[in-house]
XYZ file of C-alpha atoms in Angstrom:
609
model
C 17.359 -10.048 -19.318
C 20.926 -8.931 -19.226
C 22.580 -5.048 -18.939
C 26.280 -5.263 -20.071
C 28.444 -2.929 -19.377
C 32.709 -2.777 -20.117
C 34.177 -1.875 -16.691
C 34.748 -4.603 -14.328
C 35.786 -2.365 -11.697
C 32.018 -1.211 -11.280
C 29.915 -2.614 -8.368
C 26.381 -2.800 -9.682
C 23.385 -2.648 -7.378
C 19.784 -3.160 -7.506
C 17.918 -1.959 -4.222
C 14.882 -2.292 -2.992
C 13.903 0.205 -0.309
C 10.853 2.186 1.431
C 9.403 5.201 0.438
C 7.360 8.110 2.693
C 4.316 6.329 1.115
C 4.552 3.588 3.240
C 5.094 1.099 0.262
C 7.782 -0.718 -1.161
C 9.524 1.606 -4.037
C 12.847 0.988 -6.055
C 15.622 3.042 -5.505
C 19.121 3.853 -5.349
C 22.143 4.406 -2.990
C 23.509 7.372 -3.052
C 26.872 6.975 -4.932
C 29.137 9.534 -3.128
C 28.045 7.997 0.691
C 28.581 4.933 -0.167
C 31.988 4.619 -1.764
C 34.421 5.074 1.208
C 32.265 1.943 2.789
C 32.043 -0.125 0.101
C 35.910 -0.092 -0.301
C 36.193 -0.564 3.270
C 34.355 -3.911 2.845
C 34.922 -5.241 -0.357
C 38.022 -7.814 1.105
C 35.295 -8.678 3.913
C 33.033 -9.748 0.872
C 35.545 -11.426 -0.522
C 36.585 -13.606 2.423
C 32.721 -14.258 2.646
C 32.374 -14.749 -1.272
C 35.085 -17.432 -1.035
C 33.962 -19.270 2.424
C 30.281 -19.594 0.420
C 32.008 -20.364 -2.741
C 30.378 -24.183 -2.778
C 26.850 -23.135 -1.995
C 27.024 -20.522 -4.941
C 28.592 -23.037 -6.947
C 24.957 -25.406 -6.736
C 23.013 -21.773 -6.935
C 24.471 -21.166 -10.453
C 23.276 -23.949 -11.606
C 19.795 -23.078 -10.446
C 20.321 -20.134 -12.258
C 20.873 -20.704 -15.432
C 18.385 -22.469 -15.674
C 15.883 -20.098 -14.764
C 17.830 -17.538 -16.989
C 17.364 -19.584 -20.308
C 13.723 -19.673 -18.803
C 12.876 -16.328 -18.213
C 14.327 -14.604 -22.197
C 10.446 -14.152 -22.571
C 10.723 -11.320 -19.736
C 8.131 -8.836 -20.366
C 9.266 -5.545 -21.123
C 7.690 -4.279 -17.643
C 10.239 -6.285 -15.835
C 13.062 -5.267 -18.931
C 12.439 -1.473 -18.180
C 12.173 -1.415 -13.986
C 15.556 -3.285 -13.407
C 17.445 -0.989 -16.604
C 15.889 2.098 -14.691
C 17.427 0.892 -11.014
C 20.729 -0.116 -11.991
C 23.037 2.497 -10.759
C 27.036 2.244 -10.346
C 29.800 2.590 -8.284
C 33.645 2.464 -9.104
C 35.952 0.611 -6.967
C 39.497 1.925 -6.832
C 41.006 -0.901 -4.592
C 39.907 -3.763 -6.437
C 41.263 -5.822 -9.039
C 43.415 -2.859 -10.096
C 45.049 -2.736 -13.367
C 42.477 -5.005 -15.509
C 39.333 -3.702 -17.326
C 36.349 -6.343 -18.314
C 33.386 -6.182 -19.882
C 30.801 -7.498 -17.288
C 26.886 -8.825 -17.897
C 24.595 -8.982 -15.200
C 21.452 -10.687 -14.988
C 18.641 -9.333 -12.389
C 16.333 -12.321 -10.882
C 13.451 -11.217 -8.549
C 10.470 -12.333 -6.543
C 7.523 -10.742 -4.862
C 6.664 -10.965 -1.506
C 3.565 -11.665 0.409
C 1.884 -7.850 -0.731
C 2.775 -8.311 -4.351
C 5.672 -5.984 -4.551
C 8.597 -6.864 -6.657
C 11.650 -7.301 -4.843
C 14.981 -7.488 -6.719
C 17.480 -10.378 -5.267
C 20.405 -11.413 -7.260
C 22.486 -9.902 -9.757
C 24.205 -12.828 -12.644
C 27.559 -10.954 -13.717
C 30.013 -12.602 -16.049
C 33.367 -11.231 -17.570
C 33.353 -10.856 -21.229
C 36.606 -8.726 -21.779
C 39.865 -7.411 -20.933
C 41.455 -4.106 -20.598
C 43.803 -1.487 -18.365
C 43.455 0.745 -16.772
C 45.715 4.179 -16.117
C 47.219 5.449 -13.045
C 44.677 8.176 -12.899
C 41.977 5.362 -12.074
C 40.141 6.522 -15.320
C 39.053 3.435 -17.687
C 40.758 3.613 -21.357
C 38.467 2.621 -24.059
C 35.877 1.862 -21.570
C 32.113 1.857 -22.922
C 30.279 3.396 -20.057
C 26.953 2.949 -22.213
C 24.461 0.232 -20.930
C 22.447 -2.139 -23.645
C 20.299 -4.831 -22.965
C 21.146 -8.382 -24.467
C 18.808 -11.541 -24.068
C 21.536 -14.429 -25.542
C 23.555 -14.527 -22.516
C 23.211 -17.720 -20.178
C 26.682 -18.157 -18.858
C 26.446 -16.094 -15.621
C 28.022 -15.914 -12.289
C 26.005 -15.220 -9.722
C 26.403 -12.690 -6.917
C 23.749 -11.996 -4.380
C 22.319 -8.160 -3.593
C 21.171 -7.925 -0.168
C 17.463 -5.577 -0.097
C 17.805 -2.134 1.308
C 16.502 -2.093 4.945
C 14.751 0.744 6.072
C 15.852 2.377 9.380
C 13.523 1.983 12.233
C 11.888 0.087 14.771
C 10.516 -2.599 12.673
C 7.512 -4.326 14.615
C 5.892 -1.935 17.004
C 3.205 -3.884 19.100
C 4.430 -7.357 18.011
C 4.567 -8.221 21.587
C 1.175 -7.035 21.911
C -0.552 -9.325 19.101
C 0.972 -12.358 19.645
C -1.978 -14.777 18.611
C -4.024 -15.272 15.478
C -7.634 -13.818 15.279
C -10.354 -15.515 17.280
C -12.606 -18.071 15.193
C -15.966 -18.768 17.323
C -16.504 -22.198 16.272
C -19.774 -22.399 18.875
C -21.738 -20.009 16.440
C -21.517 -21.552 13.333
C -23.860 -21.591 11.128
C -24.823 -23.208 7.706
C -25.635 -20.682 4.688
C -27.252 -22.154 1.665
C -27.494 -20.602 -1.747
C -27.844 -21.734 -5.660
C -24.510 -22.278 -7.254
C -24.805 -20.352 -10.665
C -22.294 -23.143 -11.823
C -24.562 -26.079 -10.858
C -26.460 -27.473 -14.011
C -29.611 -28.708 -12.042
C -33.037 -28.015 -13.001
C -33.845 -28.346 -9.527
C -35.439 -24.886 -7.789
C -34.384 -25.284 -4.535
C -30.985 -24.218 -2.981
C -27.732 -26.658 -4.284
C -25.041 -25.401 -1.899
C -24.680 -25.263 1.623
C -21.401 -23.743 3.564
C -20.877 -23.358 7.515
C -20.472 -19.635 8.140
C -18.049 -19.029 11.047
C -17.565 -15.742 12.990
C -14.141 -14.775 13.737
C -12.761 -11.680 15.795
C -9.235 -9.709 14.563
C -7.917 -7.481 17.102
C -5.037 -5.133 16.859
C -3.212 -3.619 20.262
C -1.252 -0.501 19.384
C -0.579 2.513 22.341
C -0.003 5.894 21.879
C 1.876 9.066 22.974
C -0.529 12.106 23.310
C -0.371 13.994 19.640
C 1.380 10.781 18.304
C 1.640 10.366 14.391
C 1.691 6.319 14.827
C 2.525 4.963 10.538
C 3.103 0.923 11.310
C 5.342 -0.143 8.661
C 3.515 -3.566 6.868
C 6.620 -5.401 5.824
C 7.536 -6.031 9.677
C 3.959 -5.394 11.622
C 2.539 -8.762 11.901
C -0.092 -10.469 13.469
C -0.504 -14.773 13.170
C -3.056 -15.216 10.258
C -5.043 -18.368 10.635
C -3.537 -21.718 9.496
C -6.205 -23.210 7.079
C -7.069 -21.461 3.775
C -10.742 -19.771 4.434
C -12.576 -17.164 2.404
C -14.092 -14.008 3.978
C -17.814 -13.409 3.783
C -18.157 -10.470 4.903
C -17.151 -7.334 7.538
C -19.642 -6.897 10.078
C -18.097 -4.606 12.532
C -15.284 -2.811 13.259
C -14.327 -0.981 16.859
C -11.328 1.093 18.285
C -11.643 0.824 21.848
C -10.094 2.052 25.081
C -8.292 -1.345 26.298
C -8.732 -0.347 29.973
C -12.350 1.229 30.019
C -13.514 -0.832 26.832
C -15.492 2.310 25.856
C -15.002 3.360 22.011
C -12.559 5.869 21.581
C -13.574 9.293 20.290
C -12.126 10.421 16.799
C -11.394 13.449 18.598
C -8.851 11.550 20.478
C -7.395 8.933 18.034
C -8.161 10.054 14.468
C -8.474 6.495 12.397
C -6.827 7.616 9.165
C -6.477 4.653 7.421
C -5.922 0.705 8.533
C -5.066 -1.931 6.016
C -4.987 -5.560 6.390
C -5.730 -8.709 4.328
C -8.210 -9.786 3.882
C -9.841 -6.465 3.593
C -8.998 -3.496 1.974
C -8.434 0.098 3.222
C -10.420 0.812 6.550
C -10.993 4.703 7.404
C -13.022 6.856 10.344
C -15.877 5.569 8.330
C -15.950 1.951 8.780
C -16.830 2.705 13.076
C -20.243 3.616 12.228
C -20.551 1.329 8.851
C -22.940 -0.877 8.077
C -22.143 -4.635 7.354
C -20.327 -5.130 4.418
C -21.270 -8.604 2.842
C -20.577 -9.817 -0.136
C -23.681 -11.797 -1.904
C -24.188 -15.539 -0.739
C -21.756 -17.678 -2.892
C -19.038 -15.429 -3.275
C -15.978 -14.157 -1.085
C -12.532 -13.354 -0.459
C -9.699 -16.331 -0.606
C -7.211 -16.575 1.911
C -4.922 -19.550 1.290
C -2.692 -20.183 4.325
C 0.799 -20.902 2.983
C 0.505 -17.686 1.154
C -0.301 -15.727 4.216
C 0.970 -16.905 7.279
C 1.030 -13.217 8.770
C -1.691 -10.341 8.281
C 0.161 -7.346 7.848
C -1.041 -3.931 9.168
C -0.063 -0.607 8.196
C -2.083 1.701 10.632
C -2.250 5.128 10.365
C -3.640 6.464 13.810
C -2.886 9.651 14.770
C -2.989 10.809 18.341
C -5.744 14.239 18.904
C -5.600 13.586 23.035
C -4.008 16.962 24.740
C -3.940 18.969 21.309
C -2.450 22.498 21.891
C -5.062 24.649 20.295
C -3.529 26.742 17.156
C -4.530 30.123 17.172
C -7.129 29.471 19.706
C -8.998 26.988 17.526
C -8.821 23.658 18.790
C -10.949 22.290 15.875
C -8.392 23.826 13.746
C -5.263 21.868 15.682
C -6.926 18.811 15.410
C -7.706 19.152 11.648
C -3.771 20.410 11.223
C -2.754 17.145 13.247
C -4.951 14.746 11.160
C -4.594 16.435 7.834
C -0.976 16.080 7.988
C -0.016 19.939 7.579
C 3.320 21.074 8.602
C 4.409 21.822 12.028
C 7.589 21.821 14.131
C 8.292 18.600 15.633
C 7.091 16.361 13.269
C 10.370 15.402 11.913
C 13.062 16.260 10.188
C 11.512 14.752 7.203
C 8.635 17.155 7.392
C 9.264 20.233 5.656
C 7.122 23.376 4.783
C 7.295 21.714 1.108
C 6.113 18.239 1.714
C 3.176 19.776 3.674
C 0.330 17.098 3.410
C 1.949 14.402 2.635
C 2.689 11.144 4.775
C 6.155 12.562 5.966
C 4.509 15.098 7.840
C 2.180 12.283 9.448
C 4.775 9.648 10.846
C 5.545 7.853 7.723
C 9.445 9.317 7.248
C 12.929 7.862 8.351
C 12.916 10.088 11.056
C 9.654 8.940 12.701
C 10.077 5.182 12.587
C 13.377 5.352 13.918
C 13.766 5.936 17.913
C 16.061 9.498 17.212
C 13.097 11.631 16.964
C 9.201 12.041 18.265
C 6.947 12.850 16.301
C 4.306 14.427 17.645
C 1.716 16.842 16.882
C 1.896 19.570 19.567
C 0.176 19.254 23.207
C -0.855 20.943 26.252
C 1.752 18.950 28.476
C 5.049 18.458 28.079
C 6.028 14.374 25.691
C 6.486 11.885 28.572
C 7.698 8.604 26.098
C 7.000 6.308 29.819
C 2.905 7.654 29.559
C 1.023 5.875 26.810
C -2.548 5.669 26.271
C -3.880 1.497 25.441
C -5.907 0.942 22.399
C -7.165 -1.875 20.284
C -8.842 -1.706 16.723
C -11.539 -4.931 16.978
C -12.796 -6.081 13.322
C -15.538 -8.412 13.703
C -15.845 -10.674 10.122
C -17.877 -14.030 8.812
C -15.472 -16.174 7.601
C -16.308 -20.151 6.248
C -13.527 -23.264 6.098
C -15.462 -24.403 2.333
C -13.372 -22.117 0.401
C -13.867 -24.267 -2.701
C -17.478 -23.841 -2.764
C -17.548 -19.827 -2.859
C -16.276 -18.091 -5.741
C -13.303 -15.808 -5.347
C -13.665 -12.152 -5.645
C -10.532 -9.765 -6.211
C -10.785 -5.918 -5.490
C -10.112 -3.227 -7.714
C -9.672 0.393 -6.845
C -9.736 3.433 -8.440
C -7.673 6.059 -6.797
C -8.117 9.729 -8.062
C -6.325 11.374 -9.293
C -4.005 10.191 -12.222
C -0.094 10.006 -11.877
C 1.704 11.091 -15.368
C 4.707 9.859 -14.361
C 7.073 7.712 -16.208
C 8.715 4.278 -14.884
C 11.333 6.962 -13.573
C 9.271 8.732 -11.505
C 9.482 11.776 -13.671
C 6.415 14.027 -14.859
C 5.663 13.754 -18.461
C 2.983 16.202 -18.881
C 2.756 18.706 -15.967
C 5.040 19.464 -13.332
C 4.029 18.036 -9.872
C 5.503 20.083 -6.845
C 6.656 18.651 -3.576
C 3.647 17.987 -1.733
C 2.121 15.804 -4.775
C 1.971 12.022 -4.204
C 2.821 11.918 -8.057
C 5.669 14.252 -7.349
C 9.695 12.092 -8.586
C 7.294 8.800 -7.184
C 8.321 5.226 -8.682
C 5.588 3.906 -7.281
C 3.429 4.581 -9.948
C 4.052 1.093 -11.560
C 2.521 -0.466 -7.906
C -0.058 2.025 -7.343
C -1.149 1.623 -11.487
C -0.627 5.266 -11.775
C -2.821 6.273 -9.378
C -2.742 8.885 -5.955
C -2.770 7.445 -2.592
C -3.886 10.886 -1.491
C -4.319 14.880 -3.053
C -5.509 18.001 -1.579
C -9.014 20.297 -1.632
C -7.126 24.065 -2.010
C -9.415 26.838 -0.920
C -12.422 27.926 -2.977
C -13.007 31.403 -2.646
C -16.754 31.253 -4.936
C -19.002 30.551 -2.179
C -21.807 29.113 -4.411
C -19.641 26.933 -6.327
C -17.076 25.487 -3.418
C -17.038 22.084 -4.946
C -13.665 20.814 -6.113
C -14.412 17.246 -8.588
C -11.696 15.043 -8.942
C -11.267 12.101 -11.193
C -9.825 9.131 -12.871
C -10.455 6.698 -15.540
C -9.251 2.765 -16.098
C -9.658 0.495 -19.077
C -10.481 -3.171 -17.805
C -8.283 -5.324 -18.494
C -10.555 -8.359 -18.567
C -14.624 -8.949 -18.435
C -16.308 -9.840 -15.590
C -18.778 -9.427 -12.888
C -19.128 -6.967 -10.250
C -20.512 -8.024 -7.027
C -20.104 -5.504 -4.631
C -18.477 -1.836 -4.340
C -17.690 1.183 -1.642
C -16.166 4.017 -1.425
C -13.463 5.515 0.822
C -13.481 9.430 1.796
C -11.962 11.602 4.216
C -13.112 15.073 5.597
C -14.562 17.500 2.992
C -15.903 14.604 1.482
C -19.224 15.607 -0.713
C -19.668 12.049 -2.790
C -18.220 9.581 -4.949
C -19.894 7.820 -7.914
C -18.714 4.858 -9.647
C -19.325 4.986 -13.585
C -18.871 2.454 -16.565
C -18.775 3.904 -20.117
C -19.811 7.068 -18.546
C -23.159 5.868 -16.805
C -23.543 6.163 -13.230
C -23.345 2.344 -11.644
C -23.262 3.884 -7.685
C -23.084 6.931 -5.867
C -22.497 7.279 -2.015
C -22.828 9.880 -0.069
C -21.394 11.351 3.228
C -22.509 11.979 6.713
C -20.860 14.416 9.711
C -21.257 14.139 13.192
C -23.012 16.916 15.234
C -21.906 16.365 19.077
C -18.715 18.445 19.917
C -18.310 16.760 23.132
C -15.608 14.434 23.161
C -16.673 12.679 26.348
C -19.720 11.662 24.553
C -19.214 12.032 20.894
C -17.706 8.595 19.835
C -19.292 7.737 16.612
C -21.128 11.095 16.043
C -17.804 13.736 16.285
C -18.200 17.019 15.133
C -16.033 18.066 12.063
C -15.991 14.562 11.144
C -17.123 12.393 8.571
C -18.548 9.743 10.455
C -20.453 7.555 7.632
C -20.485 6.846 3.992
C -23.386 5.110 1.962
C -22.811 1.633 0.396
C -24.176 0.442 -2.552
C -26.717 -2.231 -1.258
C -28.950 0.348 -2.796
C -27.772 0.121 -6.111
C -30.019 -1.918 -8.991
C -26.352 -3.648 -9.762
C -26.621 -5.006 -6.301
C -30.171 -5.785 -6.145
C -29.872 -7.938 -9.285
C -27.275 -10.244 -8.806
C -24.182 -7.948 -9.919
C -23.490 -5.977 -13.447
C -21.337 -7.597 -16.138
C -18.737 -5.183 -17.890
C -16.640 -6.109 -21.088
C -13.043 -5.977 -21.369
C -12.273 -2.442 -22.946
C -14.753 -1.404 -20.562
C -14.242 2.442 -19.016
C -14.005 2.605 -15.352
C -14.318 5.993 -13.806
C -14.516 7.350 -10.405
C -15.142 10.661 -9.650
C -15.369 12.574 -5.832
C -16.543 15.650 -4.925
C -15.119 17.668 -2.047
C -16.254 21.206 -0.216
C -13.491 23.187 -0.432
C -15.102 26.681 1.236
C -15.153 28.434 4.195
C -18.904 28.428 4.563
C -19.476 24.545 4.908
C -22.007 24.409 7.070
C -20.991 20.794 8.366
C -18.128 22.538 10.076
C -17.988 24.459 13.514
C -14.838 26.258 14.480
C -12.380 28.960 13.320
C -10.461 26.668 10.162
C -12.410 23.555 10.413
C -13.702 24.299 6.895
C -11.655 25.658 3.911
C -9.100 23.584 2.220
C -8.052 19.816 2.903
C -4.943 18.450 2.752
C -3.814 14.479 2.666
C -7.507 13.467 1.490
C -8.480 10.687 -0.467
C -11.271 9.526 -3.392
C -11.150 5.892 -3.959
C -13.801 3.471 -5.235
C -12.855 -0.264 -4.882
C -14.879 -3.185 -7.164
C -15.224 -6.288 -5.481
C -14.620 -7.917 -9.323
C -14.949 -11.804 -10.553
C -12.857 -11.298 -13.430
C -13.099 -13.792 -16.613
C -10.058 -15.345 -17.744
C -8.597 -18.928 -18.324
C -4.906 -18.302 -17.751
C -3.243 -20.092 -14.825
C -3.192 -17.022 -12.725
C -7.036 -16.515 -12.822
C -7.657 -20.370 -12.633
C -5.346 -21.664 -10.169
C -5.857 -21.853 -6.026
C -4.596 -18.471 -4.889
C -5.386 -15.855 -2.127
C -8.044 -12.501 -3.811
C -5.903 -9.727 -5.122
C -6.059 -6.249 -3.912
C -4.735 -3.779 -6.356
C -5.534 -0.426 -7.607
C -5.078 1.404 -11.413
C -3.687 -0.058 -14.062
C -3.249 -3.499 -12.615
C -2.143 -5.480 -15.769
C 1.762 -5.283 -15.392
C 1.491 -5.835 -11.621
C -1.010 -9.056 -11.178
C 0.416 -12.350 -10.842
C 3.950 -11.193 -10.125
């Protein structure tokens, strides 16, 4: 894919950088900030250009080979690079000649699947002046796309960095999880593959336990967001697949008691292999998938599991109002408040910037903090770890890999610009200018519960719909809630295949509460109860309508509550439903060695990429 434009004075840019959703999003430098530096380096570049000039010379013709390769671009990749190409002009360069340039955008995707723009092919086409007040004549400042040009030069674009501290407790999780080899056991199960007339089991795999911990320490009323490009923990080095989660803890490291959510709220953890872990998980049963199937983790793929953890500190809350259960659902909720940082503003109320996931949080200028009793001490930190017990095997060929799919309500109508085509989303919307629609398949990480005022209807339903892209089998599936939380069903075509619902805790003493906190939802059903599971899994057709829909209490008068504000509205809550899916399919992607996709939405334009 090439964009041409007629001004060779222009320094074109493609950027990758990090949004306040704690992804990877595409965006752009601001124009204005960054002339007066990039005219203070462009002769730097070009002493660097010129010192590198041989090694570029032997990566153009890498190049253009791949760019007579890749003219069958898909017009997913043809629209995100013509929507991130921004410009700059250069008055100190080259002055007194106008060309027509072409650049060529090459990319890769890194170990979570996001796309991430490298090099930019440019080649002069044209010639031209240019006057003395620095304006282009007979300049085309339109931008087309061509796919005949092979001739390129290259020159590389470095990827935005985000400010911040990068790894937080890398010097705390310095070894790969803990396989317990002397517990192994041998599983054996038919193989729905194997031909055999014979009755009696035809596969056998040794079933390993293995222990991931994750040390993190926090400030009382911290907003801890761990950023996943840079938070990384050893991964194991063989491929194995993942059999199921049996456990999972967050524990004092010093007393090795469990740690109240009324002291470290567990908003969200997410690592492969698993999915999103909430609150929920601590009191969850096992989730296994059925005997003969499992989650692929090839090794050279993932060296590293990533983390982004979302812990948020409730120890020493200042009580608003009076009402500590209303500071504590303020703090977890992610409502406004003064010294959260700069980035959180009375209009991005409920969002991640107002829970640690902003410039200003991740960088070492500002604490963010919900408020406390005592005075912010950054030398006193409390000592946690998150413990995830799994059953893991090393026969990876013998159990069929299974890829999750989530469902994320609600819908983003958003273009590939981040713009709202429909209605207009305000500030505090995840949907609201977001590019990460493509990436999230234009669905919400999070939405809010407002206030109900009808006290016998309270009930706030929110939904969303995908088409599957392929047929296959569904194995296993769960939801994932937050506080409010009523249910969640899971339907095909319209018929219920699952619903789960919720449990609260009942013991308002933190001391003693962990894993049955007041205010909190503690539990959420699985679907071993479901016929789907019971019989082996439920086939679905491609065209097939996936739907989940979530209920949430959005009144004053929810009984589950105790405390002025507990109850009411809900901000920063989420409804997902993830399928643990063997899809059908005989291209290379579905049929080749690879580690078990996570991905949510509309997942055709991101999968395989």
């Amino acid at each position: 894919m090439t964009v041409v434009t007629n001004n060779k004075n222009e320094i074109t840019r493609l950027v990758v950088g990090y949004g306040s959703s704690g992804l990877l999003v595409d965006g752009e430098d601001d124009l204005d900030d960054d002339l007066e530096r990039l005219r203070n380096q462009q002769h730097q570049q070009q002493r660097q250009w010129a010192e590198d000039d041989d090694q570029k010379q032997q990566q153009l013709k890498s190049f253009k080979s791949k760019a007579t390769a890749r003219i069958g671009f898909s017009l997913f990749v043809v629209a995100s690079v013509v929507i991130m190409v921004t410009t700059a002009y250069s008055t100190g360069y080259n002055k007194g000649t106008v060309a027509a340039t072409t650049a060529t955008a090459t990319h890769h995707h890194n170990q979570e699947g996001i796309m991430v723009l490298e090099e930019l092919v440019m080649t002069t086409t044209g010639s031209g002046s240019r006057s003395s007040s620095g304006s282009d004549k007979g300049s085309d400042q339109n931008l087309h796309v061509s796919f005949d040009n092979t001739d390129a030069i290259v020159l590389p674009i470095r990827r935005k960095e985000r400010k911040g501290r990068g790894c937080m407790f890398c010097h705390l999780n310095t070894v790969p999880p803990v396989v317990k080899e002397e517990l192994v056991e041998t599983m054996v199960f038919v193989d729905d593959d194997n031909n055999s007339d014979e009755s009696v089991p035809l596969t056998s795999v040794e079933v390993t336990p293995m222990t991931f911990t994750y040390n993190y320490e926090l400030h009382n009323g911290q907003l801890l967001f761990t950023d996943p490009r840079s938070e990384l923990i050893p991964n194991l080095q063989f491929d194995y697949a993942v059999l199921g989660l049996m456990s999972v803890q967050n524990i004092n490291r010093e007393t090795l008691e469990n740690v109240s959510l009324d002291e470290v709220y567990v908003h969200h953890i997410v690592f492969p292999p698993l999915g999103m872990l909430g609150a929920e998980v601590l009191t969850a049963d096992p989730l296994v998938y059925p005997k003969g199937y499992g989650y692929h983790v090839i090794a050279k793929e993932k060296p590293n599991i990533v983390i982004n953890a979302h812990l948020l500190s409730n120890k020493d809350l200042k009580p608003i109002n009076g009402s500590l259960p209303l500071a504590r659902k303020l703090c977890n909720e992610c409502y406004y408040a003064p010294g959260k940082g700069s980035d959180c503003t009375p209009e991005v109320s409920g969002t991640f910037k107002c829970c640690g996931d902003s410039v200003s949080c991740t960088s070492d200028e500002e604490s963010c903090l919900c408020a406390t009793n005592s005075e912010y001490n950054k030398h006193e930190t409390t000592k946690y770890q998150i413990q995830v017990d799994m059953l893991i095997t090393r026969d990876i060929d013998k159990i069929k890999r299974v890829d999750s799919w989530t469902l994320a309500a609600p819908e983003c109508h958003v273009n590939l610009k981040g713009e709202a085509v429909f209605e207009t989303y305000k500030p505090d919307s995840f949907c609201y200018n977001n590019t990460l629609s493509t990436f999230t398949g234009d669905n919400s990480l999070f939405h809010h519960i407002e206030l109900q005022e009808d006290d016998e209807n309270p009930y706030v339903k929110t939904m969303v719909s995908s088409v599957a892209p392929s047929s296959g089998l569904i194995v296993l599936a769960n939801s994932h809630m937050h506080t409010g939380g009523v249910n969640a069903t899971l339907m095909i075509n319209g018929i219920p295949l699952c619903s789960t619902g919720t449990i609260y805790g009942t013991d308002s003493n933190t001391k003693t509460n962990a894993r049955n906190e007041q205010n909190h939802l503690i539990h959420i059903e699985s679907c071993y109860h479901a016929d789907f599971y019971k019989k082996g899994g439920h086939r679905f057709k491609a065209g097939d309508i996936f739907t989940m829909e979530s209920f949430y209490h959005g009144g004053k008068n929810d009984a589950r509550f105790i405390g002025d504000g507990a109850a009411g509205e809900h901000k920063n809550v989420m409804s997902y439903f993830t399928t643990n899916v063997v899809f059908d399919g005989d291209a290379p992607y579905m049929s080749k060695k690879r580690t078990s996709f996570s991905a949510t939405g509309n997942i055709i334009h991101t999968l395989g990429l």
